Amino acid sequence: MQMKTGVEQSVCALMILHMLPEKAVLPGEVISQRIGASPTYFQKLLRKLVSADLITSVAGSKGGFRLKRKPEHISIYDVYVAVEGQQSLYSSCGIIEDVLQATKDSTSCLLTHLMEEAEHAWQKTLKSANIATMIEQMSHEKYKSYQEELKQWITEKMVM
Amino acid sequence: MQMKTGVEQSVCALMILHMLPEKAVLPGEVISQRIGASPTYFQKLLRKLVSADLITSVAGSKGGFRLKRKPEHISIYDVYVAVEGQQSLYSSCGIIEDVLQATKDSTSCLLTHLMEEAEHAWQKTLKSANIATMIEQMSHEKYKSYQEELKQWITEKMVM
DNA sequence: GTACTTTTACTCGGATACCGTCTGTCCGAGTAATTATGG
DNA sequence: CCATAATTACTCGGACAGACGGTATCCGAGTAAAAGTAC
């Protein structure tokens, strides 16, 4: 039970796309190079982000990807759902009801209620942060100079 | 990213063992039959619970398993760790630091801090419930009559 | 110079292979109670 | 009747097979800009 690496890669990609000037786009392969992910697999991740309406794609020559929403409206939880889907962390097998030989009732599982509560608390934290707050942290701290280098790199690689 | 079914099976097993009289034990295969799990695989789960000091095993003829701790001292989180291990839900790949070309610092990842906070909230809920509270819920509600049947079954199957 | 075609550089989506993990099975070894055996 | 051996019924732990999902690769199709071509 561990989160996919795709979530971290996606968050990173969204942070990069956030630094793009308005109307500019960045090809998927360029992003994958910077992130160090396999190009073909990373493209699939980007398509998931497109399906989830987090980014927009532009086909054809001079095509690429760009943020669709404002970064403060893309929570880390949104990214998680886009990559991993909406399935909950726990799904009851109804074993406890089976053992008691009680009638199966989808809402009755003693464990399910607890697990849902736990997951809700987990989600709440993930919803409390977004791409904008991540960028903000990056700007505040020791990353400042590195961020400048990244911006420079983006202006070289982007296409209008 | 989903919890193993072994966790639910283990919780159920612990609830069954809780109903055992003092000093009595229940063989692993008997429990697996009631739970409807594959006997051999279920034995492996029980051994994990033994390793985690949640239950005690008695070898030899008239052997079996019995709770080691009091049920109120076995949280659902204890069961989770026993079955799935202590690894956290999220482990950073350091991608964000890589992209920034900053020096890798295990504590520096922007995402890691958030994810740890989320997991902590999740754990807190799982630690708030234990085998005793689960039994209590079972006794309160509509399961009362079924619980009696289960106790009857246990007295038939247990060995002293 | 304009209209059309070709090339180029992308995204899109499916099919497929690899690999690690969870599930499930099998086997030999160890352990302790019960039963059988020999005096 | 007592001591010892054999049987029985368990746990223990490793090795291994199958299923599944995440990772990764490849390919053909679609799309749009740019470049080339014909008049």
Short mmCIF file of C-alpha atoms (C1' of nucleotides) in Angstrom, two decimals, chain B residues 27-28 43-44 47 57-58 60-61 65, chain D residues 8-16 22:
data_model
loop_
_atom_site.label_atom_id
_atom_site.label_comp_id
_atom_site.label_asym_id
_atom_site.label_seq_id
_atom_site.Cartn_x
_atom_site.Cartn_y
_atom_site.Cartn_z
CA PRO B 27 -6.32 -23.63 15.72
CA GLY B 28 -5.52 -21.54 12.68
CA GLN B 43 -1.68 -19.18 8.62
CA LYS B 44 0.90 -16.77 7.24
CA ARG B 47 2.22 -15.69 12.03
CA SER B 57 0.83 -19.33 19.48
CA VAL B 58 0.86 -22.73 21.16
CA GLY B 60 1.85 -29.14 19.18
CA SER B 61 -1.33 -31.11 19.61
CA PHE B 65 -3.70 -19.14 18.85
"C1'" DT D 8 -1.32 -37.37 16.04
"C1'" DA D 9 -2.31 -32.53 15.54
"C1'" DC D 10 -0.78 -28.55 15.64
"C1'" DT D 11 2.76 -24.28 14.52
"C1'" DC D 12 6.86 -22.61 11.96
"C1'" DG D 13 9.31 -20.91 8.00
"C1'" DG D 14 11.00 -21.31 3.49
"C1'" DA D 15 10.30 -22.10 -1.53
"C1'" DC D 16 7.48 -21.43 -5.24
"C1'" DG D 22 2.23 -0.18 -11.98
#
